[in-house]
Coordinates of C-alpha atoms and ligand atoms in Angstrom, one line a residue:
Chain A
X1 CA 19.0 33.2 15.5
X2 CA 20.0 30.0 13.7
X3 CA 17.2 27.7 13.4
X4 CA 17.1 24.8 15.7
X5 CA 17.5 21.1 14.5
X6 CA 14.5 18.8 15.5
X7 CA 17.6 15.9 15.8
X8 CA 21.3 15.7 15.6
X9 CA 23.2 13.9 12.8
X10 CA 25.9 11.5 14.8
X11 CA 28.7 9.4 12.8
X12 CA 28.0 5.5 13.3
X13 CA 29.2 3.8 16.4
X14 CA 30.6 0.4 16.2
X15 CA 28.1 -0.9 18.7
X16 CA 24.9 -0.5 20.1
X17 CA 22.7 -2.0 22.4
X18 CA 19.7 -2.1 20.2
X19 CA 19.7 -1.6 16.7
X20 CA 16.3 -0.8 15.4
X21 CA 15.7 -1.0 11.5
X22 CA 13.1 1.6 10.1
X23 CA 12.6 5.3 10.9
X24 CA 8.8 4.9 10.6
X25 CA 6.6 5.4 13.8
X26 CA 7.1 2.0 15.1
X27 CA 10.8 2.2 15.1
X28 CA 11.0 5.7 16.3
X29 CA 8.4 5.0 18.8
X30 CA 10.1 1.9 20.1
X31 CA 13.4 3.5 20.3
X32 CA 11.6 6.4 21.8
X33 CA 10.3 4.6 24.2
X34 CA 13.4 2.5 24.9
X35 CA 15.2 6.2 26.0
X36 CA 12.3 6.6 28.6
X37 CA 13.5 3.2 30.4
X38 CA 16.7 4.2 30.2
X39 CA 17.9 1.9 27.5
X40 CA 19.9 5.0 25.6
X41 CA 22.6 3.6 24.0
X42 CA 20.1 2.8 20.6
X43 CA 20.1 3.6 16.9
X44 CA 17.2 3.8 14.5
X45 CA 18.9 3.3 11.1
X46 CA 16.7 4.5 8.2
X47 CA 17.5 4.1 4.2
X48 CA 16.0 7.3 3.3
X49 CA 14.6 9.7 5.6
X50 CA 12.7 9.6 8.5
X51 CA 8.8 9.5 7.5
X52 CA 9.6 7.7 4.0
X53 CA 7.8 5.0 4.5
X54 CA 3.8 4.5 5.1
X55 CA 4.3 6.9 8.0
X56 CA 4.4 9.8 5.5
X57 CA 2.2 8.1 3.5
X58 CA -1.2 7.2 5.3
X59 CA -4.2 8.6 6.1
X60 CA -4.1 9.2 9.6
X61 CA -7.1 7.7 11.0
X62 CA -7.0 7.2 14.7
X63 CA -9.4 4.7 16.4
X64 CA -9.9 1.8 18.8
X65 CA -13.0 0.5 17.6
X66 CA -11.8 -3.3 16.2
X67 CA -13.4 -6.5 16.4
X68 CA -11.3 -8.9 18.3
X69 CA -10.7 -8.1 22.5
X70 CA -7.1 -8.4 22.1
X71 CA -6.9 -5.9 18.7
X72 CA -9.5 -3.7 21.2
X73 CA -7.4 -3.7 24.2
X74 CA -4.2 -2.9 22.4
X75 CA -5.7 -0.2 20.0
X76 CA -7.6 1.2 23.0
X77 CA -4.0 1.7 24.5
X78 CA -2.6 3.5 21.7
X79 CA -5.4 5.7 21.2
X80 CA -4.8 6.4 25.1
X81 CA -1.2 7.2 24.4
X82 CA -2.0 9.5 21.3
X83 CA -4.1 11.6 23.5
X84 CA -1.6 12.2 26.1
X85 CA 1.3 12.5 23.0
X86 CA 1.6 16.1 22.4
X87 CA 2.1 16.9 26.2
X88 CA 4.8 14.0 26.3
X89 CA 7.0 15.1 23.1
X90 CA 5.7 18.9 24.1
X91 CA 4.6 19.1 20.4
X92 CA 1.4 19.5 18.4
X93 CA 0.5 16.4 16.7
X94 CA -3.3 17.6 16.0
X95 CA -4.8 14.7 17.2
X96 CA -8.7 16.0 16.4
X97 CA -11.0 13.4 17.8
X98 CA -14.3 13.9 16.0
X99 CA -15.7 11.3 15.8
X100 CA -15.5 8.1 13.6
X101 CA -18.6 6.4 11.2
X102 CA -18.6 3.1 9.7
X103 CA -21.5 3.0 7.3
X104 CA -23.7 -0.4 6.6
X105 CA -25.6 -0.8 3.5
X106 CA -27.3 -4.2 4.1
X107 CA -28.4 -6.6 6.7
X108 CA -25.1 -8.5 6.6
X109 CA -23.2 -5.2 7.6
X110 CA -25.5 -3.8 10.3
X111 CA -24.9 -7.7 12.5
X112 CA -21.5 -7.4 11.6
X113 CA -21.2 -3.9 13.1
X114 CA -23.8 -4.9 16.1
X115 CA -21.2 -7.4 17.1
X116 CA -18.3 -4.9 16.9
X117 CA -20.1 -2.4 19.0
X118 CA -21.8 -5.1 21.7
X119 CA -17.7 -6.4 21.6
X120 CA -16.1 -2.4 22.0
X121 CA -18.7 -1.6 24.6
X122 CA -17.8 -5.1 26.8
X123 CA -13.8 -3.4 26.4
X124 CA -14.7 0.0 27.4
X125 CA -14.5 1.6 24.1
X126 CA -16.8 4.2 23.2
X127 CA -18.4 2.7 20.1
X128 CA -22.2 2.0 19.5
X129 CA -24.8 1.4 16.5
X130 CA -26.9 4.2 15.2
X131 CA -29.8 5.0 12.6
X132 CA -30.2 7.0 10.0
X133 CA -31.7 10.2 11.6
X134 CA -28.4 10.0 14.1
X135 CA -26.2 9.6 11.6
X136 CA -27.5 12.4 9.3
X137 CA -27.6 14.9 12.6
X138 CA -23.7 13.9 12.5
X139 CA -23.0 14.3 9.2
X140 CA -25.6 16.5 7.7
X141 CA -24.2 16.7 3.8
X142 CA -24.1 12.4 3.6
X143 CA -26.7 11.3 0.8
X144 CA -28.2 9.4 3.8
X145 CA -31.9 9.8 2.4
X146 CA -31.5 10.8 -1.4
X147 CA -31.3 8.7 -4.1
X148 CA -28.7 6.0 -3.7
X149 CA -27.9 2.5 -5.1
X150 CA -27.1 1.2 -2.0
X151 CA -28.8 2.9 0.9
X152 CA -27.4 3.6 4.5
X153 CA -29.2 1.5 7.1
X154 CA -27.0 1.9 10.1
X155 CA -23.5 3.2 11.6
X156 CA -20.8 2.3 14.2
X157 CA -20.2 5.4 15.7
X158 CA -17.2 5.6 17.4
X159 CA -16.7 9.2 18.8
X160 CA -13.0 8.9 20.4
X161 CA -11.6 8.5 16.6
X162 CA -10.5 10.6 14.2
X163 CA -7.0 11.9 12.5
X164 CA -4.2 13.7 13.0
X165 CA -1.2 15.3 12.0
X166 CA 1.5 12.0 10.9
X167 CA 4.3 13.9 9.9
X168 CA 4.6 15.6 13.4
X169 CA 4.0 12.5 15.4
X170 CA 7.1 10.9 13.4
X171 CA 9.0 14.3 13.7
X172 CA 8.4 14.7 17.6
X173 CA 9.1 10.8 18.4
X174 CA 12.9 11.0 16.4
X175 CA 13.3 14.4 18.6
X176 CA 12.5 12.5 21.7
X177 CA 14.9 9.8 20.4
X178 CA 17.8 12.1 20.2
X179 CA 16.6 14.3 23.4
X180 CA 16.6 11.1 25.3
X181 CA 20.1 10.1 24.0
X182 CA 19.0 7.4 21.1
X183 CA 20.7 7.9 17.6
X184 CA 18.5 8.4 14.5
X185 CA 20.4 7.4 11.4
X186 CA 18.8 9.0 8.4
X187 CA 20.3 7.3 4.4
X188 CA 21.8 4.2 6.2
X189 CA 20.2 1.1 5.0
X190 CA 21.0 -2.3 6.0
X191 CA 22.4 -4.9 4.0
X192 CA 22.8 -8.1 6.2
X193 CA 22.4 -9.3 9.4
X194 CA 25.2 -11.7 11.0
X195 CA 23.9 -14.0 13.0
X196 CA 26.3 -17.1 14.8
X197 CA 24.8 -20.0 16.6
X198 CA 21.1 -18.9 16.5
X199 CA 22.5 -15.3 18.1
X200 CA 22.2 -11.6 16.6
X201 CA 25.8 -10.2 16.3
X202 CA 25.8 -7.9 13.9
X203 CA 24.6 -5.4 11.7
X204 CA 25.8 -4.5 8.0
X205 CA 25.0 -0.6 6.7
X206 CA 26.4 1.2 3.8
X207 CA 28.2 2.8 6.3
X208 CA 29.4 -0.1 8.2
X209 CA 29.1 -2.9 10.7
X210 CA 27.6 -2.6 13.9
X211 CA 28.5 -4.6 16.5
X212 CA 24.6 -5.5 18.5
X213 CA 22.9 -8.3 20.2
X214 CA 19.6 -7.0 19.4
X215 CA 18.1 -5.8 16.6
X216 CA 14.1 -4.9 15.5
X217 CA 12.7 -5.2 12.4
X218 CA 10.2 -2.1 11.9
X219 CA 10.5 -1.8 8.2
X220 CA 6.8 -2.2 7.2
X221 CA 6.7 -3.3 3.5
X222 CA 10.4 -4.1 3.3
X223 CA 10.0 -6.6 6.3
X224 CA 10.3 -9.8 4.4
X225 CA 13.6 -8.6 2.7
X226 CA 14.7 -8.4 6.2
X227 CA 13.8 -11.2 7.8
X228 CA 15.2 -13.4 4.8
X229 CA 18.4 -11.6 5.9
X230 CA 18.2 -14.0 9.6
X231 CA 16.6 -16.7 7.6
X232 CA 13.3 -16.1 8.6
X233 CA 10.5 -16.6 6.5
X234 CA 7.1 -14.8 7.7
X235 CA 3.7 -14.6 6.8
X236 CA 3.8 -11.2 5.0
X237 CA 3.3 -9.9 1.6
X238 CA 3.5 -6.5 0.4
X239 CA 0.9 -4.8 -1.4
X240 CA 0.6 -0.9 -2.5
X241 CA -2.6 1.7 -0.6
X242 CA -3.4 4.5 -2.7
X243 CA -4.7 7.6 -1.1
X244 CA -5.8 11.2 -2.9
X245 CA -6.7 14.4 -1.8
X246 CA -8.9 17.2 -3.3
X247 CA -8.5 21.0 -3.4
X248 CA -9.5 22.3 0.0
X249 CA -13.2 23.2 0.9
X250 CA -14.6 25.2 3.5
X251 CA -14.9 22.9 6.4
X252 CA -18.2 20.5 6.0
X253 CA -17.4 17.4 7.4
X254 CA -16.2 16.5 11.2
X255 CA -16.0 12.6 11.1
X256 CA -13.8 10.0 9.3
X257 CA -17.0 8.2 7.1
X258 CA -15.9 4.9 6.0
X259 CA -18.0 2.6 3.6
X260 CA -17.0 -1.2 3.3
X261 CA -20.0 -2.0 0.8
X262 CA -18.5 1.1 -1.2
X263 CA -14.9 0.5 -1.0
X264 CA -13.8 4.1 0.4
X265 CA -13.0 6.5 3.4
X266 CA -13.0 9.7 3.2
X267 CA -12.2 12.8 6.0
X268 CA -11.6 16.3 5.8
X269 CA -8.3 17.7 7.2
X270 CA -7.5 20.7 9.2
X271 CA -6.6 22.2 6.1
X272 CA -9.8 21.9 4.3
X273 CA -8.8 19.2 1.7
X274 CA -10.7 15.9 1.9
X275 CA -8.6 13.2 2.1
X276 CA -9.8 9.7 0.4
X277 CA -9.1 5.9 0.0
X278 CA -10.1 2.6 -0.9
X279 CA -8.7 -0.8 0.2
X280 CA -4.7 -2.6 -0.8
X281 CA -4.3 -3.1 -4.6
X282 CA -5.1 -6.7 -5.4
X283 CA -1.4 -7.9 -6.3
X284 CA 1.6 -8.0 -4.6
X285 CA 4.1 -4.6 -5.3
X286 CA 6.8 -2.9 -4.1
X287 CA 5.8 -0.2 -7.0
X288 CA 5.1 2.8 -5.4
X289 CA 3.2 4.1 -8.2
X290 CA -0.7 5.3 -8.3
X291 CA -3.4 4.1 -11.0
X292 CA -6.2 5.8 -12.8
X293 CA -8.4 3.1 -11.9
X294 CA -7.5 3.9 -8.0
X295 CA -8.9 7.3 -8.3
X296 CA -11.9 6.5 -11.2
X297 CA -12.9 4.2 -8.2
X298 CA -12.5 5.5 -5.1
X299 CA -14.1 9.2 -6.7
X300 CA -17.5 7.0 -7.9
X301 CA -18.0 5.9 -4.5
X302 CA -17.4 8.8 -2.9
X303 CA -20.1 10.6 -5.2
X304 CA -22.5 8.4 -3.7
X305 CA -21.7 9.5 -0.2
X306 CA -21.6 13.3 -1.3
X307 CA -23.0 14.1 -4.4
X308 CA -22.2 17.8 -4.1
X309 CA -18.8 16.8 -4.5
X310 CA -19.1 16.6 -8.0
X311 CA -17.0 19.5 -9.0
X312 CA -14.2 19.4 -6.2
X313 CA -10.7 18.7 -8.0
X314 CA -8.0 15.9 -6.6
X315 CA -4.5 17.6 -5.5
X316 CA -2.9 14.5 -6.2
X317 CA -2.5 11.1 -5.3
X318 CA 0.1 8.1 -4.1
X319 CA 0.8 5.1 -2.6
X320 CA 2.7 3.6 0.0
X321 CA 3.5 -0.3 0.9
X322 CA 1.6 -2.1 3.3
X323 CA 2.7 -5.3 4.8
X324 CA -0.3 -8.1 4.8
X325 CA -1.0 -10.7 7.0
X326 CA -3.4 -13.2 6.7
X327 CA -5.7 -11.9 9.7
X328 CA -4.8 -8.3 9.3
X329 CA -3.1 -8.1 12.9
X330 CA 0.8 -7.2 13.5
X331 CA 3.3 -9.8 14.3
X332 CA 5.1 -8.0 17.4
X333 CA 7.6 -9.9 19.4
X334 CA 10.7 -12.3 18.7
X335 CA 11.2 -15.7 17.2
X336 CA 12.7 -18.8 19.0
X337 CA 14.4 -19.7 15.7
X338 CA 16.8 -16.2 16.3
X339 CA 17.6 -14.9 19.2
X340 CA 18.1 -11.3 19.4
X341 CA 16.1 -11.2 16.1
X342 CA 12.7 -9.2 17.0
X343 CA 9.9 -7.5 15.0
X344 CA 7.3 -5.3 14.6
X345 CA 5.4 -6.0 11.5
X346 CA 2.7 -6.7 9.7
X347 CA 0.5 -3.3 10.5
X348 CA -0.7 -3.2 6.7
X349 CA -3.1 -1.1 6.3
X350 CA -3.8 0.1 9.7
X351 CA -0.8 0.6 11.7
X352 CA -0.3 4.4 12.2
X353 CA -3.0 4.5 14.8
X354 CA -0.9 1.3 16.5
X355 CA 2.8 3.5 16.5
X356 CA 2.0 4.6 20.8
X357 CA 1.4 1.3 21.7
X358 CA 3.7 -1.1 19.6
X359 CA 6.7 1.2 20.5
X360 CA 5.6 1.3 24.4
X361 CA 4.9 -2.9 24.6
X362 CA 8.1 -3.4 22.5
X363 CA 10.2 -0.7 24.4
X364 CA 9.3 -2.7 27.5
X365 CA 9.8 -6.2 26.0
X366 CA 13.4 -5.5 24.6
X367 CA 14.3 -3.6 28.2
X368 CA 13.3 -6.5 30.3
X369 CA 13.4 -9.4 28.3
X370 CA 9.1 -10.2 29.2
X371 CA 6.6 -10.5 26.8
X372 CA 3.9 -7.9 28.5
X373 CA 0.5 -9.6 28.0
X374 CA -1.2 -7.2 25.8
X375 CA 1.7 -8.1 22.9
X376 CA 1.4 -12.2 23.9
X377 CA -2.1 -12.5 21.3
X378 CA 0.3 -10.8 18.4
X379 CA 2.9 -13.3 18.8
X380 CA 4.3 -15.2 15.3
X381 CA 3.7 -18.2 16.9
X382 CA 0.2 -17.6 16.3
X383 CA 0.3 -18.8 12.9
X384 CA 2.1 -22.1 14.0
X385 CA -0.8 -22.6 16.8
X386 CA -4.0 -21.9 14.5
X387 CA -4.7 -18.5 17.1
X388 CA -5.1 -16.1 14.2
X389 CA -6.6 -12.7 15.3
X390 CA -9.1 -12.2 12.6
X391 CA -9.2 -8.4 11.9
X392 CA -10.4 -8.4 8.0
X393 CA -14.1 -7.2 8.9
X394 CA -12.9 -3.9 11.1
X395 CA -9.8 -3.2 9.0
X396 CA -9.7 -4.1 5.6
X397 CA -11.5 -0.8 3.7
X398 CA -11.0 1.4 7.8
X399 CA -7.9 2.0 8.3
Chain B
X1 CA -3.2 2.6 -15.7
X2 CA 0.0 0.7 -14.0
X3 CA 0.2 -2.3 -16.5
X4 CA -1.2 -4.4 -18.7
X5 CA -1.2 -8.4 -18.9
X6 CA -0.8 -10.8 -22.4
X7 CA -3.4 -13.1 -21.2
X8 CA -2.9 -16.4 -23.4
X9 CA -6.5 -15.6 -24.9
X10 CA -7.1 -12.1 -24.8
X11 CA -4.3 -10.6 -25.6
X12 CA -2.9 -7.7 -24.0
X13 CA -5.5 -6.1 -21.1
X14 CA -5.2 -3.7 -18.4
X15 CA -4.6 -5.0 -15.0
X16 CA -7.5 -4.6 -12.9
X17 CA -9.5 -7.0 -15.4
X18 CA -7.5 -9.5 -13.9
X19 CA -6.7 -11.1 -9.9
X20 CA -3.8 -11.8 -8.3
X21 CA -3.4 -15.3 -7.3
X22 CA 0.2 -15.7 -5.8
X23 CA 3.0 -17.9 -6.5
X24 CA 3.2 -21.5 -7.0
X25 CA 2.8 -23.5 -3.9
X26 CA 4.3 -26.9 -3.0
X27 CA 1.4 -28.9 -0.8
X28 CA 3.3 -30.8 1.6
X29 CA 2.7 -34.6 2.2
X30 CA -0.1 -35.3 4.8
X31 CA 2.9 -36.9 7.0
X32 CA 3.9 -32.8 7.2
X33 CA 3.5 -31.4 10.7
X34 CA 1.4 -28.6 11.8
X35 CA 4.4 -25.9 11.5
X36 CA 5.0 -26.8 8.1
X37 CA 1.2 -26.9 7.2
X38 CA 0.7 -23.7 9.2
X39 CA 3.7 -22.1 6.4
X40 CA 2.5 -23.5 3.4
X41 CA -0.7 -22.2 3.9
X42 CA 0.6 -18.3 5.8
X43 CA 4.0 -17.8 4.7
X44 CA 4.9 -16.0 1.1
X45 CA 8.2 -15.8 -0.6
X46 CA 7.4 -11.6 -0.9
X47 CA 10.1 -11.3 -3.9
X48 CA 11.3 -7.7 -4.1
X49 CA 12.4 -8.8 -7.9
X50 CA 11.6 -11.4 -10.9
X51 CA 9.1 -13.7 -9.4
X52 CA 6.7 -15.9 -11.2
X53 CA 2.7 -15.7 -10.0
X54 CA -0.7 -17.2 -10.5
X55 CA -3.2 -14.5 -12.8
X56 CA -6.9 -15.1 -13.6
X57 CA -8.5 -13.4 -16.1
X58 CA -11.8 -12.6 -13.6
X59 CA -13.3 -10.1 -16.4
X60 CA -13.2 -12.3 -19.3
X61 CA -12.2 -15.1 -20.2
X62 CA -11.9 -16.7 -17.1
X63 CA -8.4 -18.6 -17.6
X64 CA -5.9 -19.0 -15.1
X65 CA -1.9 -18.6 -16.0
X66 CA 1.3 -18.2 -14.9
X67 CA 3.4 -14.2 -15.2
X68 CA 6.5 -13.6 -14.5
X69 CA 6.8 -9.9 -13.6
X70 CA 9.2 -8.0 -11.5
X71 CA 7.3 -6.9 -8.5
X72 CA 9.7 -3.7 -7.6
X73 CA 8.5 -2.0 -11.1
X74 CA 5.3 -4.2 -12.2
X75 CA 7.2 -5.4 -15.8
X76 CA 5.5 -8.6 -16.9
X77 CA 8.5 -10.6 -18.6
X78 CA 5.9 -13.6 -20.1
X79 CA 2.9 -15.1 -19.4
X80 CA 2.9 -18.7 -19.9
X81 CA -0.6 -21.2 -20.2
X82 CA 0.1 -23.4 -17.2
X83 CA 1.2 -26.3 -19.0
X84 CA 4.2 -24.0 -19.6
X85 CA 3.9 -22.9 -23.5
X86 CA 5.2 -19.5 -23.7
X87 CA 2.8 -16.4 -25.1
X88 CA 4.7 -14.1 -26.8
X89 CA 2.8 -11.2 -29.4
X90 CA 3.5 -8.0 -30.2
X91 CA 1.3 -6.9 -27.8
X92 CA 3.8 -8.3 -24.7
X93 CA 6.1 -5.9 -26.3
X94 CA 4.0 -2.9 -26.0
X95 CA 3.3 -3.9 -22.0
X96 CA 6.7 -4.3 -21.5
X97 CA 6.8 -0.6 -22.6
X98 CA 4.2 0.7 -20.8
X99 CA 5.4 -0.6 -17.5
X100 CA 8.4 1.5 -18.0
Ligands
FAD1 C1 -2.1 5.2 1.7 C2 -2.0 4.7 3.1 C3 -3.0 5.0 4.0 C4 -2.9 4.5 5.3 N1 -3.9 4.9 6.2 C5 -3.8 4.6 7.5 C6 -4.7 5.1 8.5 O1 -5.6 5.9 8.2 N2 -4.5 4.7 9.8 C7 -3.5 3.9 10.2 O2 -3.4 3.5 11.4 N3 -2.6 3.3 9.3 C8 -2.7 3.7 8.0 N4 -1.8 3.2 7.1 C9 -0.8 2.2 7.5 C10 0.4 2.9 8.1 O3 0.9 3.9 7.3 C11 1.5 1.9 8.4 O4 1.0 0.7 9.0 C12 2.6 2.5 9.3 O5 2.9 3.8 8.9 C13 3.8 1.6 9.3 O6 4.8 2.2 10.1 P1 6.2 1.5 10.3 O7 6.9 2.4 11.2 O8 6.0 0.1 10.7 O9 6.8 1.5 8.8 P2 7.1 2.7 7.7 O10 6.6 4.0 8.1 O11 6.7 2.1 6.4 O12 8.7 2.7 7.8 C14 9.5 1.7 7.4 C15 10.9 2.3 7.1 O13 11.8 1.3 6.9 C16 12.8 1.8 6.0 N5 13.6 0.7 5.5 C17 13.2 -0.3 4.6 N6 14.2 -1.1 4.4 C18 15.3 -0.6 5.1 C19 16.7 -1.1 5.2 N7 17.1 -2.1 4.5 N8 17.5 -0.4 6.0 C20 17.0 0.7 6.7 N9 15.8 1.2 6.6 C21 14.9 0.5 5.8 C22 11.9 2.5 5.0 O14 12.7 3.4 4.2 C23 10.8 3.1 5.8 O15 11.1 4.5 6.1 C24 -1.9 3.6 5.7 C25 -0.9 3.3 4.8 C26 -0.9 3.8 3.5 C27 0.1 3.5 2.5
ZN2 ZN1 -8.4 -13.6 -21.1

């Protein structure tokens, strides 16, 4: 029997209907997404290869439990979406909900995580404050009440997150694409845009022009190189996450732990390997290069979270590119300064869990031509009208 | 380690002595409107390329000065004071090499 391929390779039409730039999850799940409403006549065009980007790259924390209502409501959505994701592409994405921790180490932290939970809980998200003995029923090998610099005083416990598998979610979105009749374009990048009199017309590739009135930008850390490409200058800037893994372990730990005062995250995959992180380096990069000082880091902090882990030897690590914004929420939506010129950007650090909703909102935006209100607070006309969705405090160490 | 930095001072240190302080800014006038307030203070040129940036050296010596460095590989070019007088040692050599 000759193996199956997960999607077909298609020469380039000269026209589509919706061009969408980046075959990460928000591209893949837009254009996904787009087949459903019977918008079909689509490309995702992607430079490398499908999953090249942070989508291959992140740590694959799923969760709802932010601090604005409109970052809730969306993220609440998405997590929604996840759940019901393997049935819809009928393939196993993993998605193991057990439960999510965000650790306090101070006064500060436990008010700052009181208001998240009092804020979740108002939204309908599962999501509440615990104590020590909780949190060390939960997780029974955290240094909860050894010896520690910098003590654990409370949690947010958040028991609908937790990770899952990234590769297949971006694997069984571009196999819906091409089920549903969508093109998925792997080594064609773009190289301009052509717009004439404020209007999308065009498309440049290595392996052509394309002929489209529409086109999405869902390229992540590259978005700025875009956008200049229209003439559109945005409120991004690009800055490398590092992640590790160690050798796998017998299975010890259930929840994604995640320590702001300590500057790491750690979970333990299906797999047995613990996979950790820290926050964005602090310059701008498009280096995709990992640093001692990454690792020498993020492994200190994680020794004070589990000691016994002294011995355990990293696999490897890497880093992938994560588009900033000053309030660490997306930019989703168009611009009045281009029309047929729309994006979904900015998901820095945090923007795997978000791939669901961004691709259904946008799906249903570039179909009917509405803003649906869940995607009006994420608008980049935000910036212009000082209504910044401040995110920093739930996403800048969590992803 | 990813790179080092010729800090006018110091000499040649590793990067995460030092913070990032993006690139040079032009305030606008106070007759500006709120659009272009709102993208002096949001938007950033994000170079994929040669750009020059702000760098303070938080771990020492506490001086701020301009690097030009190409973000796509981390290669510092120079390091200037900020009333523009070139640093150039031996040293720049070497972290030129090392960013290789
Ligand atoms: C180490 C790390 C850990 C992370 N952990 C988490 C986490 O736990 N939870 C979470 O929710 N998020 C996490 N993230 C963030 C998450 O990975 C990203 O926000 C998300 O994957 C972005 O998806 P995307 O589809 O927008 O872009 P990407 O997946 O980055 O895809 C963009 C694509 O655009 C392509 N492209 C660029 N330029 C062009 C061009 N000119 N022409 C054609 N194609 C082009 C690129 O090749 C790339 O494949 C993490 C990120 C990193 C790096
Ligand atoms: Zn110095």
């Amino acid at each position: 029997m000759v193996a199956q391929r997960m999607w077909q390779e298609h020469e380039l039409k000269d026209q589509y209907d919706v061009v969408i730039i980046g075959g990460g999850v928000h591209g893949l799940a837009t254009a996904y997404y787009l087949t459903q409403l019977g918008v079909r006549n689509i490309a995702v065009l992607e430079a490398k290869y499908v999953g090249f980007g942070g989508s291959g790259r992140n740590t694959a924390i799923v969760r709802s439990n932010y601090r604005t209502p409109e970052g809730i409501a969306f993220y609440d959505l998405s997590v929604k979406l996840y759940e019901q994701l393997a049935a819809d592409l009928e393939f196993n994405v993993m998605f193991s909900q057990h439960g999510h921790l965000t650790l306090a180490h101070n006064e500060k932290g436990v008010t700052g995580l009181t208001e998240r939970a009092n804020t979740n809980q108002l939204m309908g998200v599962n999501s509440r404050i615990i104590f020590p003995e909780e949190i060390q029923r939960i997780v029974p090998d955290l240094n909860v009440f050894g010896h520690s610099r910098f003590p654990i005083q409370a949690a947010l416990y958040h028991p609908p997150g937790g990770i899952i598998r990234h590769d297949a979610v971006v694997w069984a979105f571009a196999r819906g694409v091409d089920r549903g009749g969508g093109h998925v374009h792997q080594k064609t990048e773009v190289t301009g845009i052509e717009v004439q009199n404020g209007q999308v017309e065009a498309v440049v590739t290595n392996r052509g022009r394309i002929k489209t009135k529409a086109v999405l930008n869902a390229t992540a850390g590259y978005a700025g190189i875009i956008s200049r490409m229209v003439g559109l200058e945005i409120p991004i800037e690009t800055h490398p996450l590092q992640a590790a893994v160690t050798e796998p372990l017998k299975p010890f730990l259930n929840s994604v732990i995640v320590s702001s005062t300590l500057h790491v995250y750690v979970s333990q995959t299906d797999r047995g390997e613990l996979v950790l992180g820290a926050e964005v380096d602090d310059h701008a990069s498009y280096s995709l290069r990992g640093t001692l000082s990454f690792l020498e880091g993020a492994a200190t902090h994680l020794l004070e979270l589990f000691p016994h882990l002294a011995n355990v030897k990293i696999l490897r690590q890497w880093a992938g590119l994560c588009d900033m914004t000053p309030d660490y929420s997306p930019i989703m939506g168009g611009t009045p300064d281009v029309k047929g010129f729309l994006m979904t950007v900015g998901w820095g650090t945090y923007g795997f869990k978000a791939g669901p909703a961004s691709g259904y909102l946008m799906a249903e935006l570039i179909a009917s031509g509405k803003t649906p209100p869940k995607l009006e607070p994420f608008a980049l006309t935000r910036f212009y009208e000082d209504r910044l969705v401040g995110e920093k405090a739930a996403a800048s160490v969590s992803h | 380690m990813s790179f080092q930095i010729d800090c006018p001072n110091c000499g040649c240190r590793p990067v995460w002595e030092y913070h990032y302080g993006g690139t040079p800014r032009q305030r606008p006038e106070s007759s500006a409107t709120e659009r272009q307030w709102a993208e002096y203070l949001y938007n950033r040129p994000n170079i994929a390329g040669e750009q020059t940036e702000w760098w303070y050296h938080r771990s020492a010596c506490k001086l701020w000065f301009l690097v030009r460095r190409d973000t796509r590989t981390n290669q510092v070019l120079e390091t200037k004071r900020f009333d523009g007088t070139a640093v150039t040692s031996e040293k720049s050599e070497k972290a030129v090499q090392s960013a290789e």
